mmCIF file of C-alpha atoms in Angstrom:
data_model
loop_
_atom_site.group_PDB
_atom_site.id
_atom_site.type_symbol
_atom_site.label_atom_id
_atom_site.label_comp_id
_atom_site.label_asym_id
_atom_site.label_seq_id
_atom_site.Cartn_x
_atom_site.Cartn_y
_atom_site.Cartn_z
ATOM 1 C CA MET A 1 -0.096 0.003 -0.084
ATOM 2 C CA LYS A 2 2.521 2.637 -1.359
ATOM 3 C CA GLY A 3 1.901 6.163 0.238
ATOM 4 C CA ILE A 4 -1.154 4.998 2.256
ATOM 5 C CA ARG A 5 -0.972 4.862 6.217
ATOM 6 C CA VAL A 6 -3.687 2.841 7.552
ATOM 7 C CA ASP A 7 -3.186 5.011 10.879
ATOM 8 C CA ASP A 8 -4.318 7.984 8.887
ATOM 9 C CA ILE A 9 -7.683 6.430 8.339
ATOM 10 C CA PHE A 10 -8.578 6.906 12.038
ATOM 11 C CA LYS A 11 -7.026 10.282 12.420
ATOM 12 C CA ILE A 12 -9.631 11.884 9.884
ATOM 13 C CA GLU A 13 -11.554 14.880 11.243
ATOM 14 C CA ASP A 14 -13.011 16.695 8.298
ATOM 15 C CA ASN A 15 -14.519 16.213 4.873
ATOM 16 C CA SER A 16 -11.473 17.459 3.023
ATOM 17 C CA THR A 17 -9.072 14.810 4.673
ATOM 18 C CA PHE A 18 -11.638 12.056 4.161
ATOM 19 C CA ARG A 19 -12.020 12.835 0.426
ATOM 20 C CA LYS A 20 -8.367 12.779 -0.011
ATOM 21 C CA LYS A 21 -7.984 9.528 1.716
ATOM 22 C CA ALA A 22 -10.914 8.176 -0.296
ATOM 23 C CA PHE A 23 -9.510 8.773 -3.465
ATOM 24 C CA GLU A 24 -5.991 7.450 -2.251
ATOM 25 C CA ILE A 25 -7.783 4.050 -1.319
ATOM 26 C CA PHE A 26 -9.851 4.145 -4.604
ATOM 27 C CA LYS A 27 -6.819 4.371 -6.874
ATOM 28 C CA TYR A 28 -5.142 1.692 -4.863
ATOM 29 C CA GLN A 29 -8.068 -0.761 -4.988
ATOM 30 C CA ALA A 30 -8.710 -0.045 -8.473
ATOM 31 C CA GLU A 31 -5.383 -1.232 -9.490
ATOM 32 C CA ASN A 32 -4.714 -3.856 -6.650
ATOM 33 C CA ASN A 33 -8.260 -5.732 -6.206
ATOM 34 C CA SER A 34 -8.932 -8.032 -9.084
ATOM 35 C CA VAL A 35 -12.733 -7.953 -8.715
ATOM 36 C CA TYR A 36 -13.183 -4.317 -8.220
ATOM 37 C CA ARG A 37 -10.984 -3.710 -11.155
ATOM 38 C CA GLN A 38 -12.892 -6.238 -13.366
ATOM 39 C CA PHE A 39 -16.051 -4.434 -12.076
ATOM 40 C CA ILE A 40 -14.771 -0.959 -12.837
ATOM 41 C CA HIS A 41 -14.002 -2.089 -16.414
ATOM 42 C CA SER A 42 -17.310 -3.582 -17.152
ATOM 43 C CA LEU A 43 -18.645 -0.190 -16.325
ATOM 44 C CA GLY A 44 -16.548 1.304 -18.992
ATOM 45 C CA ARG A 45 -14.961 3.706 -16.148
ATOM 46 C CA ALA A 46 -11.264 4.826 -16.148
ATOM 47 C CA PRO A 47 -10.258 5.507 -12.519
ATOM 48 C CA ALA A 48 -7.784 8.117 -13.861
ATOM 49 C CA ASN A 49 -11.287 10.252 -14.637
ATOM 50 C CA VAL A 50 -12.877 9.853 -11.360
ATOM 51 C CA SER A 51 -12.759 13.318 -9.725
ATOM 52 C CA LEU A 52 -15.680 13.304 -7.404
ATOM 53 C CA LEU A 53 -16.875 10.869 -4.572
ATOM 54 C CA ASN A 54 -20.122 10.500 -6.407
ATOM 55 C CA GLU A 55 -18.418 9.237 -9.569
ATOM 56 C CA ILE A 56 -16.657 6.352 -7.796
ATOM 57 C CA PRO A 57 -18.008 3.000 -8.827
ATOM 58 C CA PHE A 58 -19.794 1.137 -5.836
ATOM 59 C CA LEU A 59 -19.351 -2.679 -6.054
ATOM 60 C CA PRO A 60 -22.686 -4.360 -5.330
ATOM 61 C CA VAL A 61 -22.655 -6.370 -1.902
ATOM 62 C CA GLU A 62 -23.891 -9.370 -3.302
ATOM 63 C CA ILE A 63 -20.759 -9.874 -5.323
ATOM 64 C CA PHE A 64 -19.195 -10.864 -1.757
ATOM 65 C CA LYS A 65 -21.184 -13.973 -2.025
ATOM 66 C CA ASN A 66 -19.438 -15.600 -5.024
ATOM 67 C CA HIS A 67 -16.060 -13.621 -5.420
ATOM 68 C CA LYS A 68 -13.026 -13.172 -3.091
ATOM 69 C CA VAL A 69 -12.711 -9.541 -2.568
ATOM 70 C CA ILE A 70 -9.450 -8.714 -1.396
ATOM 71 C CA SER A 71 -6.790 -5.854 -2.213
ATOM 72 C CA GLY A 72 -3.282 -6.755 -2.417
ATOM 73 C CA VAL A 73 -1.380 -10.087 -1.921
ATOM 74 C CA ALA A 74 -1.290 -10.421 1.895
ATOM 75 C CA PRO A 75 -2.494 -13.686 3.145
ATOM 76 C CA VAL A 76 -5.994 -14.123 4.425
ATOM 77 C CA GLU A 77 -5.869 -13.930 8.253
ATOM 78 C CA THR A 78 -9.666 -14.215 9.120
ATOM 79 C CA VAL A 79 -12.748 -14.684 7.082
ATOM 80 C CA PHE A 80 -16.028 -13.465 8.404
ATOM 81 C CA GLU A 81 -19.200 -14.963 7.241
ATOM 82 C CA SER A 82 -23.024 -13.647 7.247
ATOM 83 C CA SER A 83 -25.627 -15.575 8.947
ATOM 84 C CA GLY A 84 -27.547 -15.776 5.706
ATOM 85 C CA THR A 85 -31.117 -16.848 5.422
ATOM 86 C CA THR A 86 -32.939 -20.064 4.506
ATOM 87 C CA GLY A 87 -32.233 -20.691 0.614
ATOM 88 C CA SER A 88 -29.601 -17.871 0.531
ATOM 89 C CA SER A 89 -25.953 -17.952 0.065
ATOM 90 C CA PHE A 90 -23.451 -16.609 2.691
ATOM 91 C CA SER A 91 -21.363 -13.420 2.125
ATOM 92 C CA ARG A 92 -17.570 -13.842 3.020
ATOM 93 C CA HIS A 93 -15.340 -11.059 4.132
ATOM 94 C CA TYR A 94 -11.710 -11.851 3.665
ATOM 95 C CA LEU A 95 -9.656 -10.120 6.206
ATOM 96 C CA VAL A 96 -5.609 -9.800 6.034
ATOM 97 C CA ASP A 97 -5.756 -7.842 9.318
ATOM 98 C CA THR A 98 -8.143 -8.682 11.927
ATOM 99 C CA SER A 99 -6.687 -6.204 14.043
ATOM 100 C CA LEU A 100 -7.819 -3.512 11.725
ATOM 101 C CA TYR A 101 -11.264 -4.359 12.464
ATOM 102 C CA GLU A 102 -10.852 -4.262 15.939
ATOM 103 C CA ARG A 103 -9.481 -0.747 16.093
ATOM 104 C CA SER A 104 -12.268 0.153 13.858
ATOM 105 C CA PHE A 105 -15.040 -0.901 16.064
ATOM 106 C CA LEU A 106 -13.220 -0.072 19.309
ATOM 107 C CA LYS A 107 -12.495 3.549 18.056
ATOM 108 C CA ALA A 108 -16.334 3.878 16.753
ATOM 109 C CA PHE A 109 -17.574 2.927 20.306
ATOM 110 C CA ASN A 110 -15.212 5.128 21.732
ATOM 111 C CA PHE A 111 -16.321 7.981 19.437
ATOM 112 C CA PHE A 112 -20.268 7.298 20.333
ATOM 113 C CA TYR A 113 -20.191 5.781 23.887
ATOM 114 C CA GLY A 114 -16.727 6.263 25.440
ATOM 115 C CA ASP A 115 -14.340 3.669 27.107
ATOM 116 C CA PRO A 116 -16.045 0.054 26.915
ATOM 117 C CA ALA A 117 -14.306 -0.427 30.071
ATOM 118 C CA ASP A 118 -16.799 1.586 32.078
ATOM 119 C CA TYR A 119 -19.577 -0.387 30.933
ATOM 120 C CA LEU A 120 -21.424 -3.736 32.011
ATOM 121 C CA ILE A 121 -21.646 -5.178 28.470
ATOM 122 C CA ILE A 122 -24.343 -7.898 27.991
ATOM 123 C CA ALA A 123 -24.675 -9.736 24.509
ATOM 124 C CA LEU A 124 -27.837 -11.348 23.816
ATOM 125 C CA LEU A 125 -27.040 -13.021 20.656
ATOM 126 C CA PRO A 126 -28.660 -16.608 20.603
ATOM 127 C CA SER A 127 -27.671 -18.803 17.613
ATOM 128 C CA TYR A 128 -25.020 -16.224 16.704
ATOM 129 C CA THR A 129 -22.529 -17.275 19.162
ATOM 130 C CA GLU A 130 -22.707 -20.928 17.722
ATOM 131 C CA ARG A 131 -21.143 -19.647 14.627
ATOM 132 C CA LYS A 132 -17.348 -19.421 14.778
ATOM 133 C CA ASN A 133 -16.962 -16.790 11.931
ATOM 134 C CA SER A 134 -19.502 -14.064 12.871
ATOM 135 C CA SER A 135 -18.053 -10.491 12.797
ATOM 136 C CA LEU A 136 -20.650 -9.331 15.167
ATOM 137 C CA VAL A 137 -19.806 -11.958 17.929
ATOM 138 C CA HIS A 138 -16.031 -11.088 17.457
ATOM 139 C CA MET A 139 -16.906 -7.590 17.904
ATOM 140 C CA MET A 140 -18.995 -8.120 21.073
ATOM 141 C CA ASP A 141 -16.421 -10.671 22.445
ATOM 142 C CA HIS A 142 -13.450 -8.075 22.198
ATOM 143 C CA LEU A 143 -15.798 -5.380 23.900
ATOM 144 C CA ILE A 144 -16.849 -7.684 26.748
ATOM 145 C CA ARG A 145 -13.114 -8.540 27.363
ATOM 146 C CA LYS A 146 -12.532 -4.661 27.509
ATOM 147 C CA SER A 147 -15.069 -4.242 30.288
ATOM 148 C CA VAL A 148 -14.073 -4.383 33.911
ATOM 149 C CA HIS A 149 -17.051 -5.819 35.172
ATOM 150 C CA SER A 150 -16.825 -9.597 35.693
ATOM 151 C CA GLU A 151 -20.662 -10.231 34.818
ATOM 152 C CA SER A 152 -20.010 -8.738 31.237
ATOM 153 C CA GLY A 153 -20.616 -11.611 28.835
ATOM 154 C CA PHE A 154 -22.840 -13.555 26.408
ATOM 155 C CA TYR A 155 -26.033 -14.655 27.742
ATOM 156 C CA GLY A 156 -27.528 -16.568 24.963
ATOM 157 C CA ASP A 157 -31.179 -17.056 25.957
ATOM 158 C CA ASN A 158 -30.604 -17.255 29.748
ATOM 159 C CA TYR A 159 -33.066 -14.298 30.288
ATOM 160 C CA GLN A 160 -33.437 -14.732 34.008
ATOM 161 C CA GLU A 161 -29.773 -14.656 34.792
ATOM 162 C CA LEU A 162 -29.501 -11.533 32.596
ATOM 163 C CA ILE A 163 -32.254 -9.860 34.580
ATOM 164 C CA SER A 164 -30.747 -10.786 37.817
ATOM 165 C CA VAL A 165 -27.255 -9.463 36.890
ATOM 166 C CA ILE A 166 -28.762 -6.269 35.777
ATOM 167 C CA ASN A 167 -30.895 -5.953 38.902
ATOM 168 C CA ASN A 168 -28.058 -6.636 41.159
ATOM 169 C CA PRO A 169 -28.181 -3.975 43.900
ATOM 170 C CA GLY A 170 -24.863 -2.567 42.602
ATOM 171 C CA SER A 171 -25.850 -2.178 39.269
ATOM 172 C CA SER A 172 -27.244 1.230 39.865
ATOM 173 C CA LYS A 173 -23.916 2.574 40.410
ATOM 174 C CA ARG A 174 -22.489 1.248 37.002
ATOM 175 C CA LYS A 175 -23.363 1.827 33.265
ATOM 176 C CA ALA A 176 -24.901 -0.930 31.541
ATOM 177 C CA PHE A 177 -24.993 -1.787 27.914
ATOM 178 C CA LEU A 178 -27.215 -4.711 26.383
ATOM 179 C CA LEU A 179 -26.909 -5.381 22.675
ATOM 180 C CA GLY A 180 -29.183 -8.120 21.249
ATOM 181 C CA VAL A 181 -30.714 -9.282 17.920
ATOM 182 C CA SER A 182 -34.153 -8.257 17.358
ATOM 183 C CA PHE A 183 -35.948 -11.492 18.195
ATOM 184 C CA ALA A 184 -33.865 -12.108 21.331
ATOM 185 C CA LEU A 185 -34.940 -8.771 22.601
ATOM 186 C CA LEU A 186 -38.502 -9.329 21.855
ATOM 187 C CA ASP A 187 -38.200 -12.581 23.692
ATOM 188 C CA LEU A 188 -36.825 -10.936 26.784
ATOM 189 C CA ALA A 189 -39.533 -8.009 26.491
ATOM 190 C CA GLU A 190 -42.491 -10.064 25.885
ATOM 191 C CA LYS A 191 -41.762 -12.999 28.320
ATOM 192 C CA TYR A 192 -40.381 -11.093 31.369
ATOM 193 C CA ALA A 193 -40.806 -7.236 30.640
ATOM 194 C CA PRO A 194 -37.940 -6.272 32.957
ATOM 195 C CA ASP A 195 -37.272 -3.034 34.367
ATOM 196 C CA LEU A 196 -34.279 -1.776 32.527
ATOM 197 C CA SER A 197 -34.563 1.812 32.789
ATOM 198 C CA GLY A 198 -31.157 3.348 32.829
ATOM 199 C CA VAL A 199 -29.681 0.696 30.670
ATOM 200 C CA ILE A 200 -28.631 1.223 27.077
ATOM 201 C CA VAL A 201 -30.543 -1.329 25.189
ATOM 202 C CA MET A 202 -29.286 -1.565 21.350
ATOM 203 C CA GLU A 203 -30.804 -3.776 18.488
ATOM 204 C CA THR A 204 -28.760 -4.892 15.723
ATOM 205 C CA GLY A 205 -31.525 -6.249 13.553
ATOM 206 C CA GLY A 206 -31.961 -9.698 12.743
ATOM 207 C CA MET A 207 -35.468 -11.778 12.960
ATOM 208 C CA LYS A 208 -33.673 -14.208 10.717
ATOM 209 C CA GLY A 209 -37.342 -15.924 10.324
ATOM 210 C CA ARG A 210 -37.436 -16.572 14.100
ATOM 211 C CA ARG A 211 -40.258 -13.749 14.525
ATOM 212 C CA LYS A 212 -42.590 -11.983 12.239
ATOM 213 C CA GLU A 213 -40.730 -9.173 10.767
ATOM 214 C CA LEU A 214 -41.748 -5.557 12.232
ATOM 215 C CA THR A 215 -40.464 -2.227 11.036
ATOM 216 C CA ARG A 216 -37.668 -0.397 13.447
ATOM 217 C CA GLU A 217 -40.565 1.887 14.719
ATOM 218 C CA GLU A 218 -42.834 -1.239 15.758
ATOM 219 C CA LEU A 219 -39.853 -2.950 17.395
ATOM 220 C CA HIS A 220 -38.725 0.111 19.179
ATOM 221 C CA SER A 221 -42.237 0.939 20.631
ATOM 222 C CA ILE A 222 -42.705 -2.641 22.066
ATOM 223 C CA LEU A 223 -39.222 -2.526 23.570
ATOM 224 C CA LYS A 224 -39.658 0.705 25.102
ATOM 225 C CA ASN A 225 -42.971 -0.062 26.468
ATOM 226 C CA LYS A 226 -41.916 -3.551 28.013
ATOM 227 C CA LEU A 227 -38.455 -2.663 28.946
ATOM 228 C CA ASN A 228 -39.282 0.679 30.668
ATOM 229 C CA VAL A 229 -36.603 2.497 28.507
ATOM 230 C CA THR A 230 -37.132 6.051 26.921
ATOM 231 C CA SER A 231 -35.127 5.138 23.938
ATOM 232 C CA VAL A 232 -33.631 2.054 22.108
ATOM 233 C CA HIS A 233 -30.424 2.392 20.195
ATOM 234 C CA SER A 234 -29.354 0.431 16.999
ATOM 235 C CA GLU A 235 -26.357 -0.588 15.234
ATOM 236 C CA TYR A 236 -25.937 -0.681 11.508
ATOM 237 C CA GLY A 237 -23.375 -3.014 10.244
ATOM 238 C CA MET A 238 -22.751 -6.046 8.164
ATOM 239 C CA THR A 239 -20.132 -8.711 7.330
ATOM 240 C CA GLU A 240 -19.106 -6.926 4.398
ATOM 241 C CA LEU A 241 -17.906 -4.133 6.420
ATOM 242 C CA LEU A 242 -15.322 -3.285 9.154
ATOM 243 C CA SER A 243 -17.154 -0.192 10.297
ATOM 244 C CA GLN A 244 -20.435 0.434 12.067
ATOM 245 C CA ALA A 245 -22.960 3.523 12.227
ATOM 246 C CA TYR A 246 -25.132 3.903 15.520
ATOM 247 C CA SER A 247 -28.263 5.664 16.333
ATOM 248 C CA LYS A 248 -29.198 6.764 19.806
ATOM 249 C CA GLY A 249 -32.723 6.164 19.273
ATOM 250 C CA ASP A 250 -34.216 8.599 17.205
ATOM 251 C CA GLY A 251 -33.844 6.338 13.886
ATOM 252 C CA LEU A 252 -31.164 8.620 12.673
ATOM 253 C CA PHE A 253 -27.789 6.847 12.127
ATOM 254 C CA LYS A 254 -24.318 8.606 12.527
ATOM 255 C CA CYS A 255 -21.212 7.288 11.019
ATOM 256 C CA PRO A 256 -17.638 7.365 12.455
ATOM 257 C CA PRO A 257 -15.410 9.809 10.664
ATOM 258 C CA TRP A 258 -13.923 7.246 8.515
ATOM 259 C CA MET A 259 -17.333 6.095 7.261
ATOM 260 C CA ARG A 260 -19.676 7.825 4.794
ATOM 261 C CA ILE A 261 -23.247 7.112 3.401
ATOM 262 C CA LEU A 262 -24.310 8.113 -0.312
ATOM 263 C CA ILE A 263 -27.619 7.659 -1.720
ATOM 264 C CA ARG A 264 -28.020 6.147 -5.184
ATOM 265 C CA ASP A 265 -30.836 6.463 -7.614
ATOM 266 C CA PRO A 266 -33.194 3.355 -7.120
ATOM 267 C CA GLN A 267 -34.055 3.552 -10.715
ATOM 268 C CA ASP A 268 -30.406 4.055 -11.907
ATOM 269 C CA PRO A 269 -27.927 2.373 -9.543
ATOM 270 C CA LEU A 270 -24.899 4.012 -11.237
ATOM 271 C CA THR A 271 -26.233 7.466 -10.336
ATOM 272 C CA VAL A 272 -25.766 8.937 -6.876
ATOM 273 C CA ILE A 273 -28.450 11.590 -5.734
ATOM 274 C CA SER A 274 -26.965 14.576 -4.397
ATOM 275 C CA GLU A 275 -29.937 16.345 -2.780
ATOM 276 C CA PRO A 276 -30.454 15.337 1.009
ATOM 277 C CA GLY A 277 -33.772 13.862 1.883
ATOM 278 C CA LYS A 278 -34.251 11.515 -1.173
ATOM 279 C CA ILE A 279 -34.886 8.011 -0.827
ATOM 280 C CA GLY A 280 -32.711 5.430 -2.330
ATOM 281 C CA GLY A 281 -30.256 2.736 -2.198
ATOM 282 C CA ILE A 282 -27.550 3.122 0.437
ATOM 283 C CA ASN A 283 -24.117 3.200 -0.849
ATOM 284 C CA ILE A 284 -21.140 3.001 1.675
ATOM 285 C CA ILE A 285 -17.736 4.414 1.967
ATOM 286 C CA ASP A 286 -16.043 2.653 4.693
ATOM 287 C CA LEU A 287 -12.211 3.446 4.785
ATOM 288 C CA ALA A 288 -11.379 0.807 7.079
ATOM 289 C CA ASN A 289 -12.132 -1.929 4.298
ATOM 290 C CA ILE A 290 -8.641 -0.802 2.751
ATOM 291 C CA HIS A 291 -7.909 -4.537 2.550
ATOM 292 C CA SER A 292 -11.001 -5.413 0.412
ATOM 293 C CA CYS A 293 -13.356 -2.785 -0.915
ATOM 294 C CA SER A 294 -14.195 0.233 0.581
ATOM 295 C CA PHE A 295 -17.100 1.272 -1.681
ATOM 296 C CA ILE A 296 -20.191 -0.760 -1.411
ATOM 297 C CA ALA A 297 -23.611 -0.733 -3.010
ATOM 298 C CA THR A 298 -25.836 -2.381 -0.264
ATOM 299 C CA GLY A 299 -29.393 -3.729 -0.743
ATOM 300 C CA ASP A 300 -30.867 -1.360 1.718
ATOM 301 C CA LEU A 301 -33.277 1.467 1.128
ATOM 302 C CA GLY A 302 -32.569 4.863 3.056
ATOM 303 C CA ARG A 303 -32.581 8.384 3.267
ATOM 304 C CA LEU A 304 -29.570 10.897 3.802
ATOM 305 C CA HIS A 305 -29.967 14.206 5.584
ATOM 306 C CA SER A 306 -27.882 17.277 5.072
ATOM 307 C CA ASP A 307 -25.929 16.936 8.372
ATOM 308 C CA GLY A 308 -24.837 13.505 7.302
ATOM 309 C CA SER A 309 -27.188 11.153 9.389
ATOM 310 C CA PHE A 310 -29.126 8.685 7.576
ATOM 311 C CA GLU A 311 -32.304 6.494 8.019
ATOM 312 C CA VAL A 312 -32.443 2.837 7.027
ATOM 313 C CA LEU A 313 -36.097 2.385 5.517
ATOM 314 C CA GLY A 314 -36.028 -1.205 4.301
ATOM 315 C CA ARG A 315 -34.675 -3.394 1.615
ATOM 316 C CA LEU A 316 -34.578 -2.617 -2.193
ATOM 317 C CA ASP A 317 -35.838 -4.923 -5.051
ATOM 318 C CA ASP A 318 -33.308 -7.666 -5.983
ATOM 319 C CA GLN A 319 -33.028 -6.100 -9.360
ATOM 320 C CA ASP A 320 -31.002 -3.140 -8.258
ATOM 321 C CA LEU A 321 -28.193 -5.041 -7.315
ATOM 322 C CA SER A 322 -28.405 -7.357 -10.173
ATOM 323 C CA LEU A 323 -28.162 -5.057 -13.034
ATOM 324 C CA ILE A 324 -24.156 -5.272 -12.970
ATOM 325 C CA HIS A 325 -22.390 -8.744 -13.207
ATOM 326 C CA ILE A 326 -18.837 -9.424 -13.354
#
């Protein structure tokens, strides 16, 4: 990665520096990532002629299902795999430096919430912990080990033990953070309705066929009522990314400084919409993805606001991402 310092990614503080680093990584990946290079060639684009972020080609996220998306020649250290759904294939993210992922999520957590050591951290991820290659489990395991509280950990479907730990007489003196997949949080809420006032409750999506699909508003309404919390936080991440965006309960996600969202025209997936407030497909620039691809066109539908925050509104029709093949 001649001329590119990985450390500089996490020192970005303004839009000018972000754009400069994004173009450096784009040029590097266009030359050193065979899958991305072939994709750009199929579009008839010349990397030398790309001068705006809106002009950078975004690789459809589904390509991670059947291609090894990797930049450079370093050996693979870890492979993260998506959870998938019945009848679907898995996405695989090949990492040559797992510590880069750990730096990214730790710095993002610090950016939005502070030092994980200060929290009692509880993960409610039944079925996910059975998989050895889940990026979400890897992240939560690392955060839990950073916590100074011995009760921090994965609680599977041990809801009563979880409630007992949170309601421990000493719990009022410490900050508590509960992250769970949607179906597990709903089970906890509907079966036990514990009083979690004062706890940061965060959902990370994922019904995975276990429960009826709900809108985010419906899910949060149930959780707030049953768990006695004023807001429900959300995490927006995926196997194909090394960074996450977070919402603190208002439905508006914000990115860490090395990550950006753009919105593409749902009728023309190669065109980025410049006006804020328009609805379209979510494109993500994740500069931490330096060893794979930092420019991803997701299958999510969203809206970007003028301050850089964004909403996730659902899923796009599969045709949007299948227009381009390599």
